[in-house]
Amino acid sequence: MYQILVVDDSVLDVDCITFLIKKYELPLEVTTAVNGQDALELFRKPENHYDILFTDIRMPFLDGLGLSKEVRKLSPNTRIIIFSGFNDFEYAKTAITIGVEDYLMKPVIPDEFVSVMTRVINGVEETNRQIRTRRSETKLLKNHMLWLAVNGKSSMLADSAPFLKDRYTGLMLVECDNEFFSLDGISFQEKLADILSTPFDYLNLDPSRSILFFKEGAFLFPCAQSVCLCAEKEFHQKCCVAFQTLPDNGSISQVYTQLEERLENHFFFPEQSIFLPDGPDHPYASSGHISIDIVSDDLRLKDYDSLMLHLEDLFESLKHEKTRSLIFVKYCFTELMKEIIHYLPD
């Protein structure tokens, strides 16, 4: 179904257009407005999208031509049809300059209406097809450039193409024991896009391995926990994750090699899900990032090595923290015991 916004201060005319759309079973979902100003407010809402604007010319507050000019700025791909009871050449001439699709006279003749709407709907379908094709081609090219960067074949990622200007700040390697990414890789990517609060690009390397490129300064450890929990909860799949910050796009290949080496430890620690960056100074093990939520995620993942590290960090942070009250410390340990009892009743 395509979205059409019908705008007219005459309720009778709006009902007529709505009736014709239903009668001839046109694939259109109708929204209505009584004047150009109200219609413009609908277009300005980011959650709204209209494929077709069907508007009268003479209306209070903002007429159809003024509305069409504003809509052309806000939504260039929206097809505009004007209908009016005034057979005025000046209106038609202005409509042409705006880029209006067609100009119908009142009263609307059903056969003419259906003919115009069918042609416009076909135009919308063709435009959408071209947009999907361009997006698909762009995605394929971008994935190819990311693959080159991972394999050390493109050290100038940011200058590779106009749409590869992203400054990546973190890399996350996700690995599974089976060929999970060849079966559910697309669904997994879509699910991650819903649950992760920071933008990222996703590249499927092979059936058992994928990589996430984070575009903003994200807290990578909570993201890693979310990835593991998503795989387990939504797909009943256990995976292990390694992550690290990126100094610049040119270091992608080098950091990726480090992540590969870190995940080799999974052989020795099969129960561990998240492999932290090396060294005691990395920010993800610092007390400032440890919370009850992180400990809860460790328990849900049964990642006891990570749990012990985070408990030690939590103990140390509370031990040396001079601004926390005794009540706060008691609260932390009470909540901690609740979590442990919940997840480890035995």
Coordinates of C-alpha atoms in Angstrom, one line a residue:
M1 CA 0.0 0.0 0.0
Y2 CA 1.1 3.5 -0.9
Q3 CA 0.4 6.6 1.2
I4 CA -1.7 9.4 -0.2
L5 CA -2.6 12.7 1.5
V6 CA -5.8 14.3 0.2
V7 CA -6.1 18.0 1.1
D8 CA -9.3 20.1 0.6
D9 CA -11.4 22.3 2.8
S10 CA -14.5 20.8 1.2
V11 CA -15.5 17.6 3.1
L12 CA -17.7 16.6 0.2
D13 CA -14.7 16.6 -2.2
V14 CA -12.5 14.7 0.2
D15 CA -15.2 12.1 0.6
C16 CA -15.5 11.8 -3.2
I17 CA -11.8 11.2 -3.7
T18 CA -11.8 8.6 -0.8
F19 CA -14.8 6.9 -2.3
L20 CA -13.2 6.6 -5.7
I21 CA -10.0 5.2 -4.3
K22 CA -11.9 2.5 -2.5
K23 CA -14.3 1.8 -5.3
Y24 CA -11.6 1.2 -7.9
E25 CA -9.4 -0.7 -5.3
L26 CA -6.4 1.5 -5.8
P27 CA -3.5 0.4 -3.5
L28 CA -3.6 3.6 -1.5
E29 CA -3.9 4.3 2.2
V30 CA -5.7 7.7 2.6
T31 CA -4.9 10.5 5.1
T32 CA -6.8 13.8 4.9
A33 CA -6.3 17.4 5.8
V34 CA -8.6 20.4 5.6
N35 CA -6.1 23.0 4.6
G36 CA -2.5 23.5 3.4
Q37 CA -1.2 24.5 6.7
D38 CA -2.4 21.3 8.4
A39 CA -1.1 19.2 5.5
L40 CA 2.3 20.8 5.8
E41 CA 2.5 20.0 9.5
L42 CA 1.8 16.3 8.6
F43 CA 4.7 16.4 6.1
R44 CA 7.0 17.9 8.7
K45 CA 6.6 15.0 11.2
P46 CA 9.5 12.7 10.7
E47 CA 7.4 9.5 11.2
N48 CA 5.1 10.4 8.2
H49 CA 5.8 9.7 4.6
Y50 CA 3.4 10.3 1.7
D51 CA 4.0 8.9 -1.8
I52 CA 1.3 11.1 -3.3
L53 CA -0.1 14.6 -2.5
F54 CA -3.6 15.2 -3.9
T55 CA -4.5 18.8 -3.1
D56 CA -7.0 21.5 -4.0
I57 CA -5.7 25.0 -4.9
R58 CA -7.9 27.5 -3.1
M59 CA -7.8 26.8 0.6
P60 CA -7.5 29.0 3.8
F61 CA -4.1 29.6 5.5
L62 CA -2.0 28.0 2.8
D63 CA -3.2 27.3 -0.7
G64 CA -2.4 24.2 -2.8
L65 CA 0.4 25.8 -4.8
G66 CA 2.1 27.1 -1.7
L67 CA 1.8 23.7 -0.1
S68 CA 3.2 22.0 -3.2
K69 CA 6.3 24.3 -3.2
E70 CA 7.0 23.4 0.5
V71 CA 6.4 19.7 0.0
R72 CA 8.8 19.7 -3.0
K73 CA 11.5 20.9 -0.6
L74 CA 10.6 18.5 2.2
S75 CA 9.9 15.4 0.1
P76 CA 11.3 15.6 -3.4
N77 CA 10.1 12.1 -4.4
T78 CA 6.4 12.8 -3.5
R79 CA 4.2 12.9 -6.6
I80 CA 1.8 15.9 -6.5
I81 CA -1.6 16.1 -8.2
I82 CA -3.6 19.3 -8.1
F83 CA -7.3 19.5 -8.6
S84 CA -9.4 22.6 -8.7
G85 CA -12.6 24.1 -9.9
F86 CA -10.8 27.0 -11.5
N87 CA -9.7 26.5 -15.1
D88 CA -7.0 29.2 -14.9
F89 CA -3.9 28.9 -17.1
E90 CA -1.8 30.8 -14.6
Y91 CA -2.5 28.0 -12.0
A92 CA -1.5 25.4 -14.5
K93 CA 1.7 27.3 -15.5
T94 CA 2.7 27.6 -11.8
A95 CA 2.0 24.0 -11.2
I96 CA 4.3 23.0 -14.1
T97 CA 7.2 25.0 -12.6
I98 CA 6.7 23.3 -9.2
G99 CA 6.9 19.9 -10.8
V100 CA 3.3 18.8 -10.3
E101 CA 2.5 15.4 -11.8
D102 CA -1.0 16.3 -13.1
Y103 CA -3.8 18.9 -12.9
L104 CA -7.4 17.7 -12.7
M105 CA -10.5 19.8 -12.9
K106 CA -13.5 19.6 -10.6
P107 CA -15.8 17.8 -10.6
V108 CA -13.5 14.8 -11.0
I109 CA -14.4 12.4 -13.8
P110 CA -13.9 8.8 -12.4
D111 CA -12.3 7.4 -15.6
E112 CA -9.9 10.3 -15.8
F113 CA -9.2 10.1 -12.1
V114 CA -8.4 6.3 -12.3
S115 CA -6.2 6.8 -15.4
V116 CA -4.2 9.6 -13.7
M117 CA -3.8 7.7 -10.4
T118 CA -2.8 4.5 -12.1
R119 CA -0.1 6.3 -14.0
V120 CA 1.1 8.1 -10.9
I121 CA 1.2 4.9 -8.8
N122 CA 3.2 3.2 -11.5
G123 CA 5.6 6.1 -11.4
V124 CA 5.9 5.7 -7.6
E125 CA 6.7 2.0 -8.0
E126 CA 9.4 2.8 -10.5
T127 CA 11.0 5.4 -8.3
N128 CA 11.0 3.1 -5.3
R129 CA 12.5 0.3 -7.5
Q130 CA 15.3 2.7 -8.6
I131 CA 15.9 3.7 -4.9
R132 CA 16.1 0.1 -3.8
T133 CA 18.6 -0.7 -6.7
R134 CA 20.8 2.3 -5.8
R135 CA 20.8 1.3 -2.1
S136 CA 21.6 -2.3 -2.9
E137 CA 24.5 -1.2 -5.2
T138 CA 25.8 1.3 -2.6
K139 CA 25.6 -1.4 0.1
L140 CA 27.5 -3.9 -2.0
L141 CA 30.2 -1.4 -2.9
K142 CA 30.5 -0.3 0.8
N143 CA 30.8 -3.9 1.9
H144 CA 33.5 -4.5 -0.6
M145 CA 35.5 -1.5 0.6
L146 CA 35.1 -2.6 4.2
W147 CA 36.3 -6.1 3.2
L148 CA 39.4 -4.5 1.5
A149 CA 40.1 -2.5 4.7
V150 CA 39.8 -5.6 6.9
N151 CA 42.2 -7.5 4.7
G152 CA 44.7 -4.7 4.5
K153 CA 44.1 -3.8 0.9
S154 CA 42.7 -0.3 1.4
S155 CA 44.5 1.9 3.9
M156 CA 42.6 5.0 2.8
L157 CA 39.1 3.8 3.6
A158 CA 37.8 7.3 4.3
D159 CA 38.7 8.5 0.8
S160 CA 37.6 5.4 -1.1
A161 CA 34.2 6.8 -2.1
P162 CA 32.0 9.7 -1.2
F163 CA 29.7 7.6 1.0
L164 CA 32.7 6.1 2.9
K165 CA 33.4 9.2 4.9
D166 CA 32.5 7.5 8.2
R167 CA 35.0 7.8 11.0
Y168 CA 34.9 4.4 12.7
T169 CA 35.9 4.5 16.4
G170 CA 35.5 0.8 17.3
L171 CA 35.7 -2.7 15.9
M172 CA 33.9 -5.8 17.2
L173 CA 34.5 -9.3 15.9
V174 CA 31.7 -11.9 16.4
E175 CA 32.3 -15.6 16.0
C176 CA 30.1 -18.7 16.2
D177 CA 31.0 -22.4 16.2
N178 CA 28.7 -23.2 13.3
E179 CA 27.6 -21.5 10.1
F180 CA 25.1 -19.2 11.9
F181 CA 25.8 -16.2 9.7
S182 CA 24.9 -18.0 6.5
L183 CA 21.6 -19.0 8.0
D184 CA 20.4 -16.1 10.1
G185 CA 23.0 -13.4 9.4
I186 CA 20.5 -10.9 7.8
S187 CA 18.0 -11.3 10.6
F188 CA 20.7 -11.0 13.2
Q189 CA 21.9 -7.8 11.7
E190 CA 18.4 -6.3 11.6
K191 CA 17.9 -7.3 15.2
L192 CA 21.1 -5.7 16.3
A193 CA 20.1 -2.5 14.6
D194 CA 17.0 -2.5 16.8
I195 CA 18.8 -3.1 20.1
L196 CA 22.1 -1.3 19.8
S197 CA 21.8 2.4 20.6
T198 CA 24.9 3.5 18.6
P199 CA 25.1 3.4 14.8
F200 CA 27.3 0.8 13.1
D201 CA 28.1 -0.9 9.8
Y202 CA 28.0 -4.7 9.6
L203 CA 30.1 -7.0 7.4
N204 CA 29.6 -10.7 7.2
L205 CA 33.1 -12.2 6.7
D206 CA 32.2 -15.9 6.4
P207 CA 29.5 -18.3 7.6
S208 CA 30.8 -18.3 11.2
R209 CA 32.2 -14.8 11.5
S210 CA 31.0 -11.2 11.2
I211 CA 32.4 -7.8 12.2
L212 CA 30.8 -4.6 13.4
F213 CA 32.2 -1.1 12.7
F214 CA 31.0 1.4 15.2
K215 CA 30.8 5.0 14.0
E216 CA 30.6 6.9 17.3
G217 CA 32.3 6.8 20.6
A218 CA 30.3 3.8 22.0
F219 CA 30.7 1.9 25.2
L220 CA 31.8 -1.3 23.5
F221 CA 31.6 -3.6 26.4
P222 CA 27.8 -3.2 26.9
C223 CA 27.4 -3.5 23.1
A224 CA 29.3 -6.8 23.2
Q225 CA 27.0 -8.1 26.0
S226 CA 24.0 -7.0 23.9
V227 CA 25.3 -8.9 20.9
C228 CA 25.9 -12.1 22.9
L229 CA 22.5 -11.9 24.6
C230 CA 20.7 -11.2 21.3
A231 CA 22.3 -14.2 19.7
E232 CA 21.4 -16.4 22.6
K233 CA 17.9 -15.1 23.3
E234 CA 16.6 -14.6 19.8
F235 CA 18.5 -17.3 17.9
H236 CA 19.5 -19.8 20.6
Q237 CA 23.1 -19.3 19.4
K238 CA 26.2 -19.0 21.5
C239 CA 28.8 -16.7 20.1
C240 CA 32.0 -15.1 21.4
V241 CA 33.0 -11.5 20.9
A242 CA 36.2 -9.4 20.9
F243 CA 36.3 -5.7 20.5
Q244 CA 38.7 -2.7 20.5
T245 CA 38.8 1.0 19.8
L246 CA 40.2 2.3 16.5
P247 CA 42.7 5.1 16.4
D248 CA 41.8 5.8 12.8
N249 CA 40.3 4.0 9.7
G250 CA 43.7 3.1 8.5
S251 CA 44.3 0.8 11.4
I252 CA 41.3 -1.5 10.7
S253 CA 43.3 -4.4 9.4
Q254 CA 45.8 -4.2 12.2
V255 CA 43.1 -4.2 14.9
Y256 CA 41.2 -6.9 13.1
T257 CA 44.3 -9.2 13.3
Q258 CA 44.5 -8.5 17.1
L259 CA 40.8 -9.4 17.5
E260 CA 41.4 -12.7 15.6
E261 CA 44.3 -13.6 17.9
R262 CA 42.2 -12.7 21.0
L263 CA 39.4 -15.0 19.9
E264 CA 41.8 -17.9 19.5
N265 CA 41.7 -18.0 23.4
H266 CA 38.1 -19.3 23.0
F267 CA 39.7 -22.8 22.6
F268 CA 41.1 -22.6 26.1
F269 CA 38.1 -20.8 27.7
P270 CA 35.1 -22.4 25.9
E271 CA 32.6 -20.9 28.5
Q272 CA 33.8 -17.3 28.0
S273 CA 31.7 -15.1 25.7
I274 CA 33.5 -11.8 25.7
F275 CA 37.3 -11.4 25.4
L276 CA 38.4 -8.0 26.7
P277 CA 41.2 -5.8 25.3
D278 CA 44.6 -6.7 26.7
G279 CA 46.2 -4.9 29.6
P280 CA 44.9 -3.5 32.8
D281 CA 44.5 0.1 31.5
H282 CA 41.8 -0.5 29.0
P283 CA 38.7 1.6 29.8
Y284 CA 36.2 -1.3 29.7
A285 CA 37.5 -2.9 32.9
S286 CA 37.8 0.4 34.8
S287 CA 35.6 0.9 37.8
G288 CA 33.8 3.8 36.2
H289 CA 32.1 1.5 33.7
I290 CA 31.2 -1.3 36.1
S291 CA 27.5 -1.5 37.2
I292 CA 25.0 -4.0 38.5
D293 CA 23.6 -4.2 35.0
I294 CA 27.0 -5.4 33.6
V295 CA 27.3 -8.0 36.4
S296 CA 23.8 -9.2 35.6
D297 CA 24.7 -9.6 31.9
D298 CA 27.7 -11.7 33.0
L299 CA 25.4 -13.9 35.0
R300 CA 22.9 -14.3 32.2
L301 CA 25.7 -15.2 29.8
K302 CA 27.3 -17.5 32.3
D303 CA 30.6 -15.7 31.6
Y304 CA 32.1 -16.3 35.0
D305 CA 35.6 -15.2 34.0
S306 CA 34.2 -11.8 33.0
L307 CA 32.0 -11.8 36.2
M308 CA 35.0 -12.3 38.4
L309 CA 36.9 -9.5 36.7
H310 CA 34.0 -7.1 37.0
L311 CA 33.3 -8.1 40.7
E312 CA 37.0 -7.3 41.5
D313 CA 36.7 -4.0 39.8
L314 CA 33.5 -3.2 41.6
F315 CA 35.0 -4.1 45.0
E316 CA 38.1 -2.0 44.3
S317 CA 36.0 1.0 43.1
L318 CA 33.9 0.9 46.3
K319 CA 36.8 0.2 48.5
H320 CA 38.7 3.4 47.4
E321 CA 35.6 5.6 46.7
K322 CA 35.5 8.3 49.4
T323 CA 32.3 10.0 48.2
R324 CA 30.0 7.0 48.5
S325 CA 28.0 6.5 51.6
L326 CA 27.7 3.3 53.6
I327 CA 24.1 3.1 52.6
F328 CA 25.1 3.2 48.9
V329 CA 27.6 0.4 49.4
K330 CA 25.1 -1.8 51.2
Y331 CA 22.6 -1.1 48.4
C332 CA 25.1 -2.2 45.8
F333 CA 25.9 -5.5 47.5
T334 CA 22.2 -6.2 48.3
E335 CA 21.3 -5.8 44.6
L336 CA 24.3 -7.9 43.7
M337 CA 23.2 -10.7 45.9
K338 CA 19.7 -10.5 44.5
E339 CA 21.2 -11.0 41.0
I340 CA 23.4 -13.9 42.0
I341 CA 20.5 -15.7 43.8
H342 CA 18.3 -15.1 40.8
Y343 CA 20.6 -16.6 38.2
L344 CA 22.5 -19.1 40.4
P345 CA 19.9 -20.6 42.7
D346 CA 21.9 -23.7 43.3

